[in-house]
Coordinates of C-alpha atoms and ligand atoms in Angstrom, one line a residue:
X1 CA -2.6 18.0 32.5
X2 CA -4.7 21.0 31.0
X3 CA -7.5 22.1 32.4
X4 CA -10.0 20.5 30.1
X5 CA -8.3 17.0 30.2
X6 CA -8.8 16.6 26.8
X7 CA -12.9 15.5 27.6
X8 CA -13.5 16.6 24.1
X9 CA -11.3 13.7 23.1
X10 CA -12.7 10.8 25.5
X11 CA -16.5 12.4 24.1
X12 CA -15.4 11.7 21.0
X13 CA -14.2 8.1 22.0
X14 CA -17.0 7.0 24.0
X15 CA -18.8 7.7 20.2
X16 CA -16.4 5.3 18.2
X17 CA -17.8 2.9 21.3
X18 CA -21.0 3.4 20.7
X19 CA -20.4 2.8 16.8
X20 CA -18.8 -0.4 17.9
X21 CA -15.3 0.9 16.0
X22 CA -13.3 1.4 18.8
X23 CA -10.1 -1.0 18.9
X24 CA -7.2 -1.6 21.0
X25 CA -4.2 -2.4 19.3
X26 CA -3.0 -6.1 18.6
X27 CA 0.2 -6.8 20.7
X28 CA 2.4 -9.1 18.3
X29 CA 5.4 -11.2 20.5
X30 CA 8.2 -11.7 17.2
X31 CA 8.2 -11.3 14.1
X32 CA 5.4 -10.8 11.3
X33 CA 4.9 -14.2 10.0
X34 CA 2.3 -16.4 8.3
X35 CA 1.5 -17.8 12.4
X36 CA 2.0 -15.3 15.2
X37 CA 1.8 -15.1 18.8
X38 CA -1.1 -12.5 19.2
X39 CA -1.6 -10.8 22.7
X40 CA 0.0 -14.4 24.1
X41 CA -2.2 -16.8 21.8
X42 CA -0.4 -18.5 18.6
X43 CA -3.1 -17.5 15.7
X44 CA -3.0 -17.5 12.0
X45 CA -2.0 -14.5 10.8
X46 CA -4.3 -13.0 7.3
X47 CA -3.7 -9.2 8.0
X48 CA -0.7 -8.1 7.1
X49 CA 1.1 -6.7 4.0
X50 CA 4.0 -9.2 4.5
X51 CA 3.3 -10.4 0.9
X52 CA 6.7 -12.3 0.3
X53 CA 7.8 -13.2 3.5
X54 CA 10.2 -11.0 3.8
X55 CA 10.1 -9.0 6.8
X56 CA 11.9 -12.3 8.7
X57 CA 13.7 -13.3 5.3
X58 CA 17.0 -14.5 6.7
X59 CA 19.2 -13.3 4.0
X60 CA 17.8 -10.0 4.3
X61 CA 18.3 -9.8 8.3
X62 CA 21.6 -10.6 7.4
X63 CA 22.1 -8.1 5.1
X64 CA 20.9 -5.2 7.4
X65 CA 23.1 -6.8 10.2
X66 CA 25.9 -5.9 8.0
X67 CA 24.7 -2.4 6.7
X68 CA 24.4 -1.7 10.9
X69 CA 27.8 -2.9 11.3
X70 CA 29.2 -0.8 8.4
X71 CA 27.3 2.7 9.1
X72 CA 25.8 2.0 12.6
X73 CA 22.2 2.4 13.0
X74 CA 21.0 5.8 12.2
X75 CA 22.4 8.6 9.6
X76 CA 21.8 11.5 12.3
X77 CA 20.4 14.0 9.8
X78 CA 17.9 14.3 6.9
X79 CA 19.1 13.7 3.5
X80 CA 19.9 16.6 2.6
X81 CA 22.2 17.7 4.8
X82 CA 24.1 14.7 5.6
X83 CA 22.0 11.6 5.8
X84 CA 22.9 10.2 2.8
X85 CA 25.1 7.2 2.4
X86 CA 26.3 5.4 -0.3
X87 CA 24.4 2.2 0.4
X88 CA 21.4 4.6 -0.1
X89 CA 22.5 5.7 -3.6
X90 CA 22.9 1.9 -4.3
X91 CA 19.6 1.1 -2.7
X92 CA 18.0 3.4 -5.5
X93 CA 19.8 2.6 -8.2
X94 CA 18.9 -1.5 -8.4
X95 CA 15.2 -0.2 -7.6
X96 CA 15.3 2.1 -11.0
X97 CA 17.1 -0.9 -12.4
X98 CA 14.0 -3.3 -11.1
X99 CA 11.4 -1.0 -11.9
X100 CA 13.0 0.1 -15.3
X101 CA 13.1 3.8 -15.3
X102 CA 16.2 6.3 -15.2
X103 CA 15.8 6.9 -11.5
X104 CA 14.2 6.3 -8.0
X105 CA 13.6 8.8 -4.9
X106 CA 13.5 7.0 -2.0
X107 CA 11.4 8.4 1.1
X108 CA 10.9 7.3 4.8
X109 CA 7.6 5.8 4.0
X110 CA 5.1 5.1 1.5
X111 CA 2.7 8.0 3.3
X112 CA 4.9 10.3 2.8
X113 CA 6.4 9.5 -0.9
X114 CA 2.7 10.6 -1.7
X115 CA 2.6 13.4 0.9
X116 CA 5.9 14.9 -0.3
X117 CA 5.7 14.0 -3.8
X118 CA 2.4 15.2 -4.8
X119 CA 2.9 18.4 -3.1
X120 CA 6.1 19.7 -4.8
X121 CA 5.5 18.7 -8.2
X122 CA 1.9 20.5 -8.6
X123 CA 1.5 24.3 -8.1
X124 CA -1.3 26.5 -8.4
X125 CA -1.7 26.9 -12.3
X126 CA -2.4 22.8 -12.2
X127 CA -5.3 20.4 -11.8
X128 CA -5.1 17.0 -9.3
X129 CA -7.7 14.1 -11.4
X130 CA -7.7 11.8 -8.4
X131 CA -10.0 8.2 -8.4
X132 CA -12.2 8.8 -5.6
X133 CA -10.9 5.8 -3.8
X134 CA -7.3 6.5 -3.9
X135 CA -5.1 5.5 -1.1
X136 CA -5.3 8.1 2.3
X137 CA -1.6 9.7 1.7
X138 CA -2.6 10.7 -1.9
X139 CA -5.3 12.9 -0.4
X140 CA -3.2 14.7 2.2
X141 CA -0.7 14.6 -0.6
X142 CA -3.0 16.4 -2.9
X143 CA -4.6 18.5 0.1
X144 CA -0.8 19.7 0.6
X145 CA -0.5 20.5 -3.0
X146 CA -1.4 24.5 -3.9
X147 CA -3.3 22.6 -7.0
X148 CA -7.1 22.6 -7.7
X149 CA -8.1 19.3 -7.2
X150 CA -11.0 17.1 -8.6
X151 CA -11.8 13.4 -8.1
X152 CA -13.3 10.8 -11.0
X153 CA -15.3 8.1 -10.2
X154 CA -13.6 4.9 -9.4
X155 CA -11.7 3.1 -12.7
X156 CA -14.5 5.5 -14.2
X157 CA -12.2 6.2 -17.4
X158 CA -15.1 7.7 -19.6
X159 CA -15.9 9.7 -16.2
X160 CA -11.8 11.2 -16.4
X161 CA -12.3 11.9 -19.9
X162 CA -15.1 14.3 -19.3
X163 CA -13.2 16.1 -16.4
X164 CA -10.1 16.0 -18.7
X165 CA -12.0 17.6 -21.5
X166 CA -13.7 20.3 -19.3
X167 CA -10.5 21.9 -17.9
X168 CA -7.7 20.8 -20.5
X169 CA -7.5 24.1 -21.3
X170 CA -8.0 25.9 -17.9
X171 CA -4.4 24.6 -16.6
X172 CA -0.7 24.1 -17.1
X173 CA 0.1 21.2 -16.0
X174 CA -2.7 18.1 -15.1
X175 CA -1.7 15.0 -13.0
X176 CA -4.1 12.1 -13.0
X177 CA -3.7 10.1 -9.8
X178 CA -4.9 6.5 -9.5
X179 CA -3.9 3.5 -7.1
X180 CA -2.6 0.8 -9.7
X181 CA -3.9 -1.4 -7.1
X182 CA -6.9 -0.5 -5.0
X183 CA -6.3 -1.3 -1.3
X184 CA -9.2 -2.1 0.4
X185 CA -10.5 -4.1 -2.8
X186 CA -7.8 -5.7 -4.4
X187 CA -8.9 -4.5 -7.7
X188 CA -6.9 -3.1 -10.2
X189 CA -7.0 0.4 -11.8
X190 CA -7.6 0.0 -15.9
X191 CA -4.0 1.8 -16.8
X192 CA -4.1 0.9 -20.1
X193 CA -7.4 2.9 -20.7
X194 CA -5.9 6.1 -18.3
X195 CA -2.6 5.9 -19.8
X196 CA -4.0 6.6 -23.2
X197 CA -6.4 9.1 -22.5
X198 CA -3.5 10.9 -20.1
X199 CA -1.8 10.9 -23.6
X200 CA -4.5 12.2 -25.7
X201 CA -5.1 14.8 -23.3
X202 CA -1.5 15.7 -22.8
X203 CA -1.5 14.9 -18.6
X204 CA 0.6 13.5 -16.7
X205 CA 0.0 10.4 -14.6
X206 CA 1.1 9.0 -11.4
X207 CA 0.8 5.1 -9.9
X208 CA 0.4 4.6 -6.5
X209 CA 1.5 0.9 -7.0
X210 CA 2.1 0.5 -3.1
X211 CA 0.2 -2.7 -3.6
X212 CA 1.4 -4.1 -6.9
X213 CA 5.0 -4.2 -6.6
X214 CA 6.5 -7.2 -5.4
X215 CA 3.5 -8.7 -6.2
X216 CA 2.1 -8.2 -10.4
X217 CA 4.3 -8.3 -13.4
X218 CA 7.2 -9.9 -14.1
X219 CA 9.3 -11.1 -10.9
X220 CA 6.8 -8.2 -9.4
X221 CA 7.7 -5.6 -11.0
X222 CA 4.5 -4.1 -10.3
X223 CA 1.3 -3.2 -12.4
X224 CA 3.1 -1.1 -14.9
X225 CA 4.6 -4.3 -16.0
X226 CA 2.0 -6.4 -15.6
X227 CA 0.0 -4.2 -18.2
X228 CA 3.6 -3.2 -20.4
X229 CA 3.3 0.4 -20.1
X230 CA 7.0 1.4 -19.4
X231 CA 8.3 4.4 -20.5
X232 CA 4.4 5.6 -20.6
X233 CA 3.9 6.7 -16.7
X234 CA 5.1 9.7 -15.2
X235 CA 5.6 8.7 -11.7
X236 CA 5.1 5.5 -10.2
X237 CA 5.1 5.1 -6.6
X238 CA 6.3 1.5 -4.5
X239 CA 6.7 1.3 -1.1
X240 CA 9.5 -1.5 0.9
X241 CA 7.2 -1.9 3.7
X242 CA 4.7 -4.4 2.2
X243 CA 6.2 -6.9 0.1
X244 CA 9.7 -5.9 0.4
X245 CA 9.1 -6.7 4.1
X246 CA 11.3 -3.4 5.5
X247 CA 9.9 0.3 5.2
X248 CA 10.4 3.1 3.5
X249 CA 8.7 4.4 -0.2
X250 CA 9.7 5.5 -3.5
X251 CA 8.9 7.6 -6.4
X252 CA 10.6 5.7 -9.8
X253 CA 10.6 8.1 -13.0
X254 CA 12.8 10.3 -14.7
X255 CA 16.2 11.8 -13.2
X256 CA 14.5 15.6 -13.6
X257 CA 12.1 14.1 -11.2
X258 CA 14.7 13.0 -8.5
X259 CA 16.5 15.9 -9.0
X260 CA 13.2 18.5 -8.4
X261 CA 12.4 16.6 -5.4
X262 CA 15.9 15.9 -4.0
X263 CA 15.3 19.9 -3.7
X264 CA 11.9 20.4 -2.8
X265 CA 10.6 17.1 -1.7
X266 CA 9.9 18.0 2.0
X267 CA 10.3 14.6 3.9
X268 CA 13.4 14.3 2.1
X269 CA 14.7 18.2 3.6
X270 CA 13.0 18.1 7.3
X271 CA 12.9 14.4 8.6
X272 CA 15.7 12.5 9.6
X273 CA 16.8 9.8 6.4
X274 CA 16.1 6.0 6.3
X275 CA 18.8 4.0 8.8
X276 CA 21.4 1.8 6.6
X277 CA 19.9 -1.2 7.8
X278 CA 16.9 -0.3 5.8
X279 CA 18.7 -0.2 2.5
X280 CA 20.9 -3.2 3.1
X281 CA 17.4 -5.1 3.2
X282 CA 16.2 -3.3 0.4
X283 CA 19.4 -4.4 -2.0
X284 CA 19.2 -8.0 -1.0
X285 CA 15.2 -8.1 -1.8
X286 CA 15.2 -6.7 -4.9
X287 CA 18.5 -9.2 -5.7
X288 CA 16.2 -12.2 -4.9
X289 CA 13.2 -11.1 -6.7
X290 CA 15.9 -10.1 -9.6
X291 CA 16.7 -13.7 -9.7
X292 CA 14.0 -16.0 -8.9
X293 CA 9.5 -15.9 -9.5
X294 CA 9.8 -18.5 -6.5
X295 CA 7.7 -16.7 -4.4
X296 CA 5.9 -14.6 -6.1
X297 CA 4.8 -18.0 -7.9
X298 CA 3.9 -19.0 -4.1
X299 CA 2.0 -15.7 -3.6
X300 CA -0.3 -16.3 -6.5
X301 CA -0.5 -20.1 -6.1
X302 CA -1.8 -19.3 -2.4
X303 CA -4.1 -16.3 -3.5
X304 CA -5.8 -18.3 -6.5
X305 CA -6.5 -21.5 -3.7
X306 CA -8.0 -19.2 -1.3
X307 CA -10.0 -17.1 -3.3
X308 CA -11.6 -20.2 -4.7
X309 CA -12.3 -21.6 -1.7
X310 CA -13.8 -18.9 0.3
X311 CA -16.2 -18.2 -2.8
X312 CA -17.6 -21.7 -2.7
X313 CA -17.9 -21.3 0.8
X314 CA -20.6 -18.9 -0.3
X315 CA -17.9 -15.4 1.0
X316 CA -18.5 -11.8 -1.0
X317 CA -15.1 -11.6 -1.8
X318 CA -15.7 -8.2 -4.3
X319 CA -13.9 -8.4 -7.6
X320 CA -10.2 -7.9 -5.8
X321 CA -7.7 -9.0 -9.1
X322 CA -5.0 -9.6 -6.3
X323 CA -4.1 -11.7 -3.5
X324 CA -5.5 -8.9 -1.4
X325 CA -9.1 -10.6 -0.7
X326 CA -11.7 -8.8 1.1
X327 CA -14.6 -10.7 2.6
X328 CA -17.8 -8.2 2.8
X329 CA -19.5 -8.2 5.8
X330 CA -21.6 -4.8 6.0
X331 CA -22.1 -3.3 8.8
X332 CA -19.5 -1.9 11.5
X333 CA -20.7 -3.5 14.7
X334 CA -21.0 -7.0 12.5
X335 CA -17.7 -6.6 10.9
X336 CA -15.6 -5.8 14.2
X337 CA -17.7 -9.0 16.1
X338 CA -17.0 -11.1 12.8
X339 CA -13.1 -10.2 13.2
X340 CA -13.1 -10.6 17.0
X341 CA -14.9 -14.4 16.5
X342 CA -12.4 -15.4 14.1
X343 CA -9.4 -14.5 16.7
X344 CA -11.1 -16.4 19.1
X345 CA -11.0 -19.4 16.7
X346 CA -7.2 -18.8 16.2
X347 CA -6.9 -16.6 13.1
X348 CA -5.9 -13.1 13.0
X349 CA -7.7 -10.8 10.3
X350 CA -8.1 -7.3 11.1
X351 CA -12.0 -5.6 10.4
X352 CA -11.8 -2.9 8.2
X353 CA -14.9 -0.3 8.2
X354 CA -15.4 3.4 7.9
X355 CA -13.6 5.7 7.6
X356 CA -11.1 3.8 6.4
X357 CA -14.2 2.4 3.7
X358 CA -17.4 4.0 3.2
X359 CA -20.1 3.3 5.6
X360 CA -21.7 -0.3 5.3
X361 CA -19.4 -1.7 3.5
X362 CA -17.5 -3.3 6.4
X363 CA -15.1 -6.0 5.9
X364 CA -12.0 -8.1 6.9
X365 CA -9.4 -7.7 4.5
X366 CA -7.2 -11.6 3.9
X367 CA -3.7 -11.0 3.4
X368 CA -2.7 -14.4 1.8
X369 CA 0.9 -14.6 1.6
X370 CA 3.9 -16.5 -0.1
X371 CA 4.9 -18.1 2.9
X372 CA 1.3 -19.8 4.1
X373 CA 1.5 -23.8 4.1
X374 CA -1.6 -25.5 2.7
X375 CA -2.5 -26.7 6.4
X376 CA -2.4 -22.9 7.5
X377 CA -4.8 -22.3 4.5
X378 CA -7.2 -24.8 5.1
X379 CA -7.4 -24.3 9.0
X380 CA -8.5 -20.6 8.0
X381 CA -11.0 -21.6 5.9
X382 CA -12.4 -23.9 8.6
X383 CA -12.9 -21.0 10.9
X384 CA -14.4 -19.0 8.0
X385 CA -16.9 -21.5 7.9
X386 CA -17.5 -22.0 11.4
X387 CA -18.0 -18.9 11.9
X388 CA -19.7 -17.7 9.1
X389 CA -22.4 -20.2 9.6
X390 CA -22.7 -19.2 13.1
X391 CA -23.1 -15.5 12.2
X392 CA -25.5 -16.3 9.0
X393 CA -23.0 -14.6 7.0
X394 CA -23.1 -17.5 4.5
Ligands
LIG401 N1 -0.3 3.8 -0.7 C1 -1.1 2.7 -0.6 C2 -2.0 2.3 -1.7 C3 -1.1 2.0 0.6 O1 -1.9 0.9 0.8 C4 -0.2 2.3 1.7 C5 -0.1 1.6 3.0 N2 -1.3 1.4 3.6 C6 0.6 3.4 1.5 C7 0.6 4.1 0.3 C8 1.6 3.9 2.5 O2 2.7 3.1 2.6 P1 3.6 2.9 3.9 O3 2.9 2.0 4.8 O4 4.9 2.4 3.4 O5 3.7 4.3 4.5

């Protein structure tokens, strides 16, 4: 133990106290599913990005059973060197056919598919146009980049058309980066309008559609779909740990792309590559959305009942476009009591406040899924209205 025991640390903790921010974290006994068993209780479970169903889906358990029993559990290097199997090349090829572009780049995660991404195609004679609420990983992405960086206001497209016509001419290259759906909101970013002003203004743009795919467009191909703007975006970012149910992220865009960053994209040359069992779930995912709208059908059915339903309760559920369905409750200390009520009434959803969203604007974030039953539904909306009463929050 140093000297200083890290008291600069715990003084710093006893503060997120004070706030009333400070959390421990939630304890889950099995698998992510639309009812858990929570630190011992069985709860409903709104908080996670388990869209589909999917993390437990037992076709694609079976398929990563099989990937282990093929190539074992880990690659034992980074990509580059020698983690790369031929069930990986696979696992990118039916995403590029899914998302329908020439090729994918697959990373360990979502976070750093931005991180690396953004970094090594930007240089210092370039300009980053980022919507100022644009996911965390985009920032340290951009903050890695050697590229000047600017923010627009949020789906503020007259705003980036000012920025783009003040420093067109100052740069080589400019990338405009926007969520294609926002996180914390559920809203959607208006891509039609930023495609075509990217166009007029000769930038490029890039789609963090972390949320979207899986979940928008046809058989969820994502946002990009969902407004018909193939062929139109320059890099378009999904990642396989929300509704693909496993982990890992991908950049989907042109083979120059996959070739620049199969040589510069950093995660890709210094960490360790995604285990097979990873891509085996990845193939057999993207094979059933492929071939069915059955639950993504389910998805939106659920999200459309809920929504309805917690706004005639009276709830401030923003102007989220998506199953993801914030409920504003304000302040931090009101948000994290609201959250811990709700658990004690048997339903898991996780408060969300600053840092993670600006300050007063606390909330808990409902994560409806594909695989809720109407019963599970209803029960939540009970306790939302038990305990929104009893906390004059409606
Ligand atoms: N982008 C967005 C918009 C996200 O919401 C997230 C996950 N919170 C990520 C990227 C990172 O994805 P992953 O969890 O796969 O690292």
């Amino acid at each position: 133990m140093s000297i200083h025991e890290l008291s600069y640390l715990k003084e710093k903790i006893e503060d997120l106290k004070k706030d009333g921010v400070y959390r421990t974290l939630p304890i889950l006994e099995g698998p992510n599913e639309a009812e858990i068993i929570l630190n011992g209780k069985k709860v409903i479970n709104l908080s996670s990005n388990n869209y589909l169903g999917f993390a437990n889906h037992p076709r694609l358990k079976e398929a990563s059973i099989k990937a282990i029993e093929k190539y074992g559990v880990g690659v034992g290097a980074v990509r580059t060197i020698i983690g790369n199997m031929d069930i990986h090349e696979e696992m990118e090829r039916v995403l590029a056919e899914f998302k329908k572009e020439e090729a994918v780049m697959v990373f360990q995660s979502g976070f750093n598919c931005n991180a690396g991404t953004i970094q090594s195609v930007t240089d210092e004679e370039d300009l980053i146009i980022s919507d100022e609420l644009n996911h965390a990983s985009i920032i340290d992405g951009a903050r890695l980049s050697r590229a000047k960086k600017t923010v627009f206001k949020h789906a503020d497209v007259n705003h980036l058309e000012t920025v783009l016509k003040e420093n067109r001419d100052k740069y080589r290259n400019i990338l405009i980066i926007t969520d294609g759906v926002f996180s914390m909101d559920g809203d959607l970013a208006p891509l039609p309008d930023i495609v075509e002003v990217a166009e007029i203004y000769n930038a490029m743009t890039y789609v963090d559609d972390a949320h979207g795919s899986g979940v928008l467009g046809t058989n969820g191909r994502g946002t990009i779909d969902h407004y018909d703007l193939h062929g139109r975006v320059d890099f378009t970012i999904g990642t396989l740990s929300k509704a693909i149910g496993a982990i890992g992220g991908y950049v989907a865009g042109s083979n120059t792309m996959r070739d620049w960053l199969s040589h510069r994209g950093r995660p890709l040359l210094f960490s360790t590559y995604l285990p097979p069992a990873v891509a085996g779930a990845v193939i057999e995912a993207v094979k059933i959305l492929m071939s069915t709208s059955e639950y993504t059908d389910r998805l939106w059915n659920n999200a459309n009942y809920f929504k309805a339903k917690m706004k005639e309760l009276g709830y401030n559920i923003g102007n989220s476009q998506t199953p993801i369905t914030p409920v504003i409750i304000g302040g931090e200390d009101k948000t994290m009591k609201f959250s811990r009520r709700l658990l004690e009434e048997g339903l898991f959803v996780s408060g969300i406040v600053f840092p993670t969203v600006p300050l007063g604007t606390g909330r808990v974030r409902c994560m409806v899924t594909a695989n809720h039953t109407k019963e599970q539904l209803d029960r939540a909306l009970e306790i939302f209205e038990k305990v929104g009463k009893e906390m004059s929050v409606i």
